[in-house]
Short mmCIF file of C-alpha atoms in Angstrom, two decimals:
data_model
loop_
_atom_site.label_atom_id
_atom_site.label_comp_id
_atom_site.label_asym_id
_atom_site.label_seq_id
_atom_site.Cartn_x
_atom_site.Cartn_y
_atom_site.Cartn_z
CA MET A 1 95.30 68.56 -3.20
CA GLN A 2 92.18 66.36 -3.03
CA THR A 3 89.04 67.21 -0.32
CA ILE A 4 87.13 64.21 0.89
CA VAL A 5 83.96 64.17 2.17
CA ILE A 6 82.47 61.31 4.36
CA ASP A 7 78.65 60.92 5.50
CA TYR A 8 79.37 58.78 8.76
CA ALA A 9 75.67 57.22 8.57
CA ASN A 10 75.23 54.52 10.49
CA SER A 11 73.50 52.06 7.28
CA ALA A 12 76.24 53.14 4.83
CA TYR A 13 79.21 55.80 4.98
CA LYS A 14 78.59 58.15 1.06
CA THR A 15 81.61 59.25 0.41
CA ALA A 16 82.71 62.45 -2.55
CA LEU A 17 84.93 64.51 -3.54
CA ALA A 18 84.75 68.58 -3.38
CA GLY A 19 83.65 70.11 -6.49
CA ASN A 20 81.92 66.55 -7.59
CA ASP A 21 78.62 65.38 -7.06
CA LYS A 22 78.64 62.11 -7.98
CA VAL A 23 78.19 59.80 -3.89
CA ASN A 24 79.64 56.83 -3.38
CA ILE A 25 78.42 54.28 -0.91
CA ILE A 26 79.60 52.09 1.18
CA PRO A 27 77.46 50.18 3.46
CA ALA A 28 78.48 49.77 6.72
CA ARG A 29 77.90 46.11 8.10
CA VAL A 30 81.46 44.74 8.50
CA SER A 31 82.70 41.46 9.30
CA ARG A 32 86.45 40.70 10.57
CA PHE A 33 85.38 36.89 11.10
CA GLY A 34 85.47 36.02 7.30
CA GLN A 35 81.22 35.59 7.64
CA LYS A 36 79.36 36.13 4.03
CA LYS A 37 76.21 35.90 4.59
CA MET A 38 74.76 39.39 3.16
CA TYR A 39 70.87 41.12 2.86
CA GLY A 40 70.09 43.60 0.77
CA VAL A 41 70.94 44.68 -2.73
CA SER A 42 73.06 46.83 -1.61
CA THR A 43 75.81 44.74 0.07
CA LYS A 44 76.89 42.87 -2.45
CA ARG A 45 80.03 43.29 -2.34
CA THR A 46 82.81 41.06 -1.25
CA ASP A 47 85.70 43.88 -0.56
CA ALA A 48 88.56 43.41 1.39
CA VAL A 49 90.35 45.83 3.34
CA SER A 50 93.61 44.86 5.65
CA PHE A 51 95.17 47.63 8.09
CA CYS A 52 97.14 47.37 11.80
CA ASP A 53 95.06 47.96 14.20
CA ASP A 54 96.35 48.45 17.31
CA GLY A 55 99.38 46.25 17.05
CA ALA A 56 97.06 44.01 15.49
CA GLU A 57 96.49 42.93 11.55
CA VAL A 58 92.65 42.56 10.84
CA THR A 59 91.14 42.04 7.82
CA ALA A 60 87.84 42.82 7.64
CA HIS A 61 85.19 42.44 4.85
CA ILE A 62 82.69 45.39 3.62
CA GLY A 63 79.16 44.77 3.38
CA VAL A 64 79.16 41.75 5.23
CA GLY A 65 77.51 40.90 8.20
CA ASP A 66 73.97 41.34 9.65
CA VAL A 67 74.15 44.47 11.09
CA SER A 68 76.44 47.70 12.29
CA ARG A 69 76.76 49.07 15.15
CA SER A 70 75.37 52.02 15.87
CA ASP A 71 77.29 53.45 19.53
CA PHE A 72 78.40 56.69 18.39
CA ASP A 73 82.02 55.39 20.12
CA LEU A 74 82.46 53.89 16.51
CA LEU A 75 82.78 56.97 15.12
CA THR A 76 86.90 57.75 17.24
CA GLY A 77 88.64 54.89 16.20
CA ALA A 78 87.70 51.48 16.50
CA TRP A 79 88.24 48.89 13.43
CA GLU A 80 85.17 48.76 12.05
CA GLN A 81 84.87 52.91 11.05
CA ARG A 82 88.92 52.07 10.47
CA ALA A 83 87.72 49.61 7.43
CA CYS A 84 85.02 51.34 5.93
CA THR A 85 86.36 54.77 5.38
CA TYR A 86 89.84 52.61 4.22
CA ALA A 87 87.06 51.85 1.54
CA ALA A 88 85.88 55.01 1.06
CA PHE A 89 89.44 56.54 0.37
CA ALA A 90 89.84 53.48 -2.13
CA SER A 91 86.82 54.29 -4.22
CA LEU A 92 87.43 57.50 -4.27
CA LEU A 93 91.18 57.43 -4.51
CA ASN A 94 93.93 55.13 -7.26
CA PRO A 95 96.40 53.12 -5.24
CA GLY A 96 100.27 54.74 -4.30
CA ALA A 97 99.85 57.29 -1.51
CA HIS A 98 98.27 60.76 -1.30
CA GLU A 99 98.26 63.37 0.93
CA VAL A 100 94.08 64.52 1.13
CA ARG A 101 92.04 66.82 3.12
CA LEU A 102 88.76 65.76 4.49
CA VAL A 103 84.99 66.50 5.67
CA ALA A 104 83.29 64.37 8.10
CA ALA A 105 79.60 64.55 8.16
CA VAL A 106 78.94 62.73 12.16
CA PRO A 107 75.80 62.84 13.90
CA VAL A 108 73.96 66.26 15.39
CA GLN A 109 74.65 64.14 18.82
CA VAL A 110 78.11 64.13 19.22
CA LEU A 111 78.37 67.65 18.45
CA MET A 112 76.01 69.09 21.22
CA GLY A 113 77.28 70.85 24.88
CA THR A 114 80.60 70.46 25.80
CA GLY A 115 81.21 66.86 24.65
CA ALA A 116 82.33 68.12 21.24
CA ARG A 117 85.26 68.71 21.35
CA LEU A 118 85.86 66.04 22.83
CA PHE A 119 84.81 63.75 20.75
CA VAL A 120 86.27 66.22 17.57
CA SER A 121 89.57 65.81 19.46
CA ALA A 122 88.33 62.42 19.37
CA PHE A 123 87.50 62.13 16.33
CA ASN A 124 91.49 64.01 14.56
CA ARG A 125 93.28 61.60 16.71
CA PHE A 126 92.50 58.84 14.21
CA ALA A 127 92.07 60.60 12.28
CA LEU A 128 95.06 63.22 11.62
CA GLY A 129 98.39 61.44 10.01
CA GLU A 130 99.13 58.96 7.81
CA HIS A 131 96.79 55.73 7.29
CA ASN A 132 98.46 52.80 5.48
CA PHE A 133 96.15 49.79 3.94
CA VAL A 134 95.41 46.83 0.74
CA PHE A 135 91.95 47.09 -0.18
CA ASN A 136 91.36 44.49 -2.73
CA LYS A 137 95.01 43.31 -3.43
CA LYS A 138 96.45 47.09 -3.84
CA VAL A 139 98.80 49.46 -1.88
CA TYR A 140 97.50 52.62 -0.77
CA THR A 141 98.68 55.02 1.92
CA VAL A 142 96.58 57.91 2.67
CA THR A 143 97.88 61.13 4.45
CA VAL A 144 94.82 62.77 6.16
CA THR A 145 96.70 66.53 7.05
CA GLN A 146 93.10 68.87 7.83
CA THR A 147 90.10 67.77 9.01
CA LEU A 148 86.32 69.59 9.66
CA VAL A 149 83.29 67.78 11.30
CA ARG A 150 80.23 69.20 10.68
CA PRO A 151 76.75 67.93 11.58
CA GLN A 152 74.99 65.66 9.53
CA PRO A 153 72.32 67.82 8.41
CA MET A 154 74.88 70.87 7.45
CA GLY A 155 75.27 69.61 4.34
CA ALA A 156 71.32 69.44 3.70
CA PHE A 157 71.52 72.88 3.74
CA TYR A 158 74.68 73.28 1.76
CA GLU A 159 73.76 70.63 -0.81
CA TRP A 160 70.00 73.33 -0.90
CA GLY A 161 71.72 76.73 -0.26
CA LEU A 162 75.28 76.29 -2.93
CA ASN A 163 75.52 75.89 -6.36
CA ASP A 164 77.98 73.11 -7.15
CA SER A 165 81.69 76.35 -7.34
CA GLY A 166 80.25 76.49 -3.02
CA GLU A 167 79.02 79.59 -3.53
CA TRP A 168 75.23 80.92 -2.60
CA GLN A 169 72.53 80.37 -5.43
CA ARG A 170 69.56 81.25 -3.34
CA ASP A 171 67.31 84.68 -3.18
CA GLU A 172 66.77 84.20 0.07
CA PRO A 173 69.28 85.89 2.47
CA ILE A 174 71.37 83.63 4.11
CA SER A 175 70.61 85.67 7.56
CA LEU A 176 67.72 83.61 8.01
CA ARG A 177 66.98 80.86 9.31
CA TYR A 178 66.68 77.40 8.20
CA ALA A 179 65.16 74.11 9.54
CA VAL A 180 66.46 70.40 8.86
CA ILE A 181 64.33 67.98 9.65
CA ASP A 182 67.03 64.75 9.23
CA GLN A 183 65.77 61.35 9.76
CA GLY A 184 68.91 58.50 8.92
CA PHE A 185 68.41 54.74 9.65
CA ASN A 186 69.24 55.80 12.93
CA THR A 187 69.15 58.45 14.19
CA LEU A 188 66.28 61.66 13.70
CA ASP A 189 68.50 64.81 13.51
CA LEU A 190 66.67 68.26 13.93
CA THR A 191 68.77 71.51 13.21
CA VAL A 192 68.04 75.36 12.21
CA ILE A 193 70.85 77.09 11.04
CA GLU A 194 70.98 81.06 10.89
CA ASN A 195 73.64 83.03 9.89
CA GLY A 196 75.38 79.80 8.22
CA VAL A 197 75.29 78.51 11.89
CA PRO A 198 73.58 75.64 13.72
CA VAL A 199 71.69 77.38 16.53
CA PRO A 200 72.24 74.93 19.83
CA GLU A 201 68.40 74.87 21.55
CA LYS A 202 66.72 74.21 17.96
CA THR A 203 69.88 71.27 17.33
CA ALA A 204 68.65 68.02 18.84
CA GLY A 205 68.12 63.80 18.03
CA ALA A 206 67.40 60.94 19.25
CA GLN A 207 67.02 57.58 18.24
CA LEU A 208 63.90 57.55 15.57
CA GLY A 209 65.47 56.82 12.55
CA THR A 210 64.40 53.83 10.17
CA SER A 211 65.67 51.36 12.00
CA TRP A 212 62.94 52.39 14.55
CA LEU A 213 59.65 51.40 12.72
CA CYS A 214 61.94 48.29 11.01
CA ASP A 215 62.35 46.79 14.27
CA LYS A 216 58.09 47.28 14.74
CA VAL A 217 58.16 45.93 11.75
CA VAL A 218 60.57 42.54 11.91
CA ASN A 219 58.62 42.21 15.09
CA ALA A 220 54.92 42.80 13.98
CA LEU A 221 56.15 40.31 11.00
CA ALA A 222 57.69 37.51 13.02
CA GLY A 223 54.16 37.34 15.20
CA GLU A 224 53.12 36.32 12.21
CA GLY A 225 55.75 33.67 11.86
CA VAL A 226 57.47 36.00 8.69
CA GLU A 227 61.91 35.94 10.10
CA ILE A 228 63.12 39.14 8.20
CA SER A 229 65.97 40.53 8.73
CA ILE A 230 65.62 44.45 9.60
CA ILE A 231 67.70 45.06 6.44
CA ASP A 232 65.02 44.15 4.87
CA ALA A 233 62.60 44.91 7.03
CA ASP A 234 63.97 49.11 5.79
CA GLY A 235 63.53 47.48 1.61
CA LEU A 236 59.27 47.03 2.88
CA LEU A 237 58.85 50.94 4.36
CA LEU A 238 60.47 52.12 1.10
CA ASP A 239 58.42 49.99 -1.54
CA PHE A 240 54.89 50.50 1.10
CA VAL A 241 55.97 54.31 0.61
CA GLN A 242 56.42 53.25 -2.72
CA SER A 243 53.63 52.52 -3.53
CA HIS A 244 51.97 51.17 -0.63
CA ARG A 245 51.63 48.38 -1.14
CA CYS A 246 54.59 45.87 -0.13
CA TYR A 247 56.19 41.61 0.39
CA THR A 248 58.94 39.90 1.76
CA THR A 249 60.19 38.07 -0.29
CA SER A 250 58.84 34.86 0.32
CA GLY A 251 55.92 37.03 -0.78
CA PHE A 252 53.79 37.52 2.84
CA ASP A 253 51.62 40.88 2.33
CA ALA A 254 52.97 43.24 4.86
CA THR A 255 50.88 45.89 4.03
CA SER A 256 48.62 46.07 6.69
CA ILE A 257 51.64 45.89 8.92
CA VAL A 258 53.67 48.38 7.19
CA GLU A 259 51.03 50.67 7.03
CA SER A 260 49.34 49.71 11.43
CA ALA A 261 53.73 50.79 12.46
CA ILE A 262 53.65 54.37 11.16
CA PRO A 263 51.50 56.54 12.42
CA GLU A 264 53.70 55.19 15.66
CA TRP A 265 56.75 55.92 14.73
CA ARG A 266 54.93 59.49 13.14
CA ALA A 267 53.86 60.40 16.31
CA GLU A 268 56.60 59.98 18.57
CA ALA A 269 58.99 61.42 15.22
CA HIS A 270 56.35 64.84 15.31
CA ALA A 271 56.49 64.87 19.67
CA PHE A 272 60.18 64.64 18.94
CA ILE A 273 60.34 68.23 16.81
CA SER A 274 57.63 69.68 18.95
CA ARG A 275 59.74 69.75 22.07
CA THR A 276 63.00 70.53 20.11
CA TRP A 277 61.32 73.48 18.14
CA ARG A 278 58.72 74.13 20.66
CA GLN A 279 55.91 75.54 18.06
CA ASP A 280 58.87 78.34 16.09
CA HIS A 281 57.39 78.59 12.68
CA SER A 282 61.04 81.52 12.07
CA ALA A 283 62.40 79.52 9.62
CA ALA A 284 62.08 80.19 5.81
CA VAL A 285 61.84 76.32 4.49
CA THR A 286 62.19 73.33 6.34
CA LEU A 287 64.56 70.59 4.34
CA LEU A 288 64.18 67.41 4.72
CA THR A 289 67.24 64.91 3.94
CA GLY A 290 67.90 61.65 4.83
CA GLY A 291 67.18 57.51 3.81
CA GLY A 292 64.11 58.26 5.47
CA ALA A 293 62.68 61.29 4.10
CA PRO A 294 60.05 60.13 2.08
CA LEU A 295 58.44 58.65 4.98
CA VAL A 296 58.71 62.46 6.83
CA ARG A 297 56.88 64.43 4.10
CA SER A 298 53.67 62.52 5.45
CA ILE A 299 54.61 65.04 9.10
CA ALA A 300 56.16 68.01 7.09
CA THR A 301 52.69 69.80 6.55
CA TYR A 302 52.92 70.84 10.35
CA TYR A 303 56.11 72.50 9.18
CA ARG A 304 56.98 76.08 7.14
CA ASN A 305 57.92 75.54 3.34
CA PRO A 306 59.18 71.47 3.28
CA ILE A 307 61.19 70.58 0.69
CA LEU A 308 62.02 67.35 -0.01
CA LEU A 309 66.16 67.46 -1.28
CA LYS A 310 66.23 65.34 -5.00
CA ALA A 311 68.22 61.60 -3.81
CA PRO A 312 67.93 62.40 0.02
CA VAL A 313 70.37 59.68 0.34
CA THR A 314 73.21 61.28 -0.69
CA ALA A 315 72.11 64.78 -0.59
CA ASN A 316 73.75 65.78 2.74
CA ALA A 317 77.48 63.84 1.50
CA ARG A 318 77.18 66.03 -2.03
CA GLY A 319 76.56 69.48 0.08
CA LEU A 320 79.20 69.05 1.67
CA ALA A 321 81.09 68.17 -1.34
CA LYS A 322 80.16 71.70 -2.73
CA TYR A 323 80.86 73.22 0.85
CA ALA A 324 84.53 71.72 0.68
CA GLN A 325 85.21 74.09 -2.01
CA ARG A 326 85.31 76.67 0.27
CA GLU A 327 88.03 78.52 1.97
CA VAL A 328 87.31 77.21 4.78
CA TRP A 329 90.31 75.56 5.77
CA LYS A 330 92.94 76.74 8.54
CA MET B 1 55.37 106.19 4.51
CA LYS B 2 56.55 104.07 1.79
CA LYS B 3 55.37 100.27 2.20
CA ARG B 4 57.70 97.66 3.36
CA THR B 5 58.20 95.36 0.55
CA VAL B 6 60.56 92.89 2.03
CA ARG B 7 59.37 91.02 5.36
CA PHE B 8 61.42 89.14 7.95
CA TYR B 9 60.19 87.47 10.64
CA ASP B 10 57.10 88.11 11.93
CA ALA B 11 57.96 88.18 15.50
CA ASP B 12 59.38 91.02 14.91
CA GLU B 13 56.53 92.92 13.39
CA ASP B 14 56.69 95.71 15.52
CA LEU B 15 60.11 96.50 14.90
CA LEU B 16 59.69 96.91 11.97
CA GLU B 17 56.79 99.19 11.80
CA HIS B 18 59.19 101.17 13.34
CA LEU B 19 61.50 100.69 11.36
CA ASP B 20 59.30 101.78 8.52
CA ALA B 21 57.85 104.91 10.34
CA GLN B 22 61.64 106.00 9.63
CA PRO B 23 61.95 107.40 6.21
CA ARG B 24 65.68 108.56 5.56
CA LEU B 25 66.01 104.31 6.21
CA THR B 26 63.37 102.80 4.00
CA GLN B 27 64.39 105.03 0.33
CA ASN B 28 65.43 100.72 -0.30
CA ALA B 29 64.10 97.78 0.67
CA GLU B 30 67.52 96.94 0.81
CA ILE B 31 68.38 98.89 3.55
CA LEU B 32 66.12 97.29 5.37
CA ARG B 33 67.63 93.73 4.44
CA LEU B 34 70.75 94.90 5.71
CA MET B 35 69.19 96.50 8.83
CA ARG B 36 68.05 92.28 9.52
CA LEU B 37 71.71 91.39 9.44
CA GLY B 38 73.04 94.52 11.24
CA LEU B 39 69.99 93.44 13.88
CA GLU B 40 71.51 89.84 13.87
CA ARG B 41 74.99 91.40 15.38
CA SER B 42 74.62 94.09 17.13
CA ALA B 43 71.18 93.18 19.50
CA PRO B 44 70.03 91.32 21.99
CA VAL B 45 66.27 91.56 20.31
CA GLN B 46 64.48 90.32 23.13
CA SER B 47 65.62 92.74 26.07
CA LEU B 48 65.28 95.89 23.78
CA ASP B 49 62.39 98.07 22.99
CA ALA B 50 61.61 98.28 18.83
CA GLU B 51 63.57 102.42 19.44
CA ALA B 52 66.96 100.59 21.00
CA ILE B 53 66.92 98.43 18.83
CA ALA B 54 66.24 100.61 15.82
CA CYS B 55 69.52 103.02 17.38
CA ALA B 56 71.78 100.23 17.25
CA VAL B 57 71.28 99.01 14.18
CA VAL B 58 72.14 102.72 12.39
CA SER B 59 74.70 102.72 14.49
CA HIS B 60 76.23 99.03 13.50
CA LEU B 61 75.30 100.30 9.27
CA ALA B 62 76.78 103.88 9.99
CA ALA B 63 80.39 102.51 11.83
CA ALA B 64 79.94 99.96 8.86
CA GLY B 65 79.91 102.71 6.42
CA MET B 66 76.39 101.10 4.69
CA LEU B 67 74.58 104.54 5.64
CA ALA B 68 76.83 106.45 3.55
CA SER B 69 75.14 105.13 0.12
CA THR B 70 72.56 103.61 -1.61
CA GLN B 71 74.47 101.87 -4.35
CA PRO B 72 72.16 98.64 -5.32
CA GLU B 73 75.97 97.69 -6.38
CA GLN B 74 77.39 98.76 -2.97
CA LEU B 75 75.00 97.49 -0.81
CA ALA B 76 75.17 94.25 -2.77
CA ARG B 77 78.89 93.41 -2.56
CA ALA B 78 77.68 94.34 1.35
CA GLU B 79 75.40 91.29 1.50
CA ASP B 80 77.79 89.53 -0.74
CA GLU B 81 80.31 90.26 1.87
CA ALA B 82 78.28 88.78 4.90
CA THR B 83 77.37 85.51 2.72
CA THR B 84 80.60 84.70 2.67
CA ALA B 85 81.38 86.15 7.10
CA ALA B 86 78.57 83.18 7.64
CA LEU B 87 79.07 79.97 5.22
CA ASN B 88 82.99 80.78 6.63
CA SER B 89 81.95 80.64 9.59
CA LYS B 90 83.73 78.67 12.64
CA MET B 91 81.79 75.94 14.37
CA PRO B 92 82.18 76.23 17.97
CA TRP B 93 84.11 72.94 17.54
CA ASP B 94 87.01 73.40 15.37
#
């Protein structure tokens, strides 16, 4: 039986098969109203997926629309999640019938405290069982027999700690503490892992993802009479991090605007991390992951042995694809 | 007294000083590492003094049969088992 990993990130789902480091990226922007407006290099998809949602036939277009939803109710069976999950399945499986196990990576906030079990129950009501859908005119029946739900930063820990067979590959014992800073598009997630398990009091998330910074850039550019989307702003940030220069598609030099926005975000992010970890420097290493990880590197000197993971956008999914090979299924 | 070659958390400096002073336990740096594992499973660090923690650790290791052998391969196997158990741990919401 195949095991599918889906990292339910806000801007795009990252999906892989257990034991395979090839990660597919499914844009999480989706429309059921026939909109064709697209932004950014990763959204040039016109994939269509049809399925039945609460008795209604839905045809959704993947990678279409202005923004993706950012609320956590999305993750318990909303039609947007269903459409992108089916696109993820179709990116890994041939048409026809399949039985699979599913590893789901979700933001740490939904796995905090007493709400964690409720969330997982709701997620399982969506995920477990038979899913019938048509993707680009090809028919699929995917039956999910088991699920594992893990916080996204755990994927980074596995990516760093495990070899391709899912075995521990580090000289450092797993009993030490390992910190993870996961800078996603919507959230900044933190966790400290000890003996393979997150330490609850050192685990937290905040709405301080890259989109927080993108909003500032969009508004500042609007003040200059330059209209861009939040996705365009994300591209500007990436350009700035890589080359310290950035220009809009219309040729406007946005370098100074981006440069002046970053310290504000950095202060907020650093304050959040300090509140959560309280000057605790017991972690052996601090792993930086998520699409915004290169930004975090600018504040990582505060933390012990920071390591920027290779290809941080997909690192969580790759790590869980390693982990899913282990005997962790009931 | 044999010089310690493995260091863990700075916060446990007092504990490790104490353990260093126990010659029977410091013949092999691997033992210190296993003691660390035993410590985490047997005693709440903040609530006991160093000597009490050391006693708890030794009891734990003895109960697990770890003190009976200092063969590197057996110690390595014990460590592998601990790593496997940690990686396969269930989460609170599982």
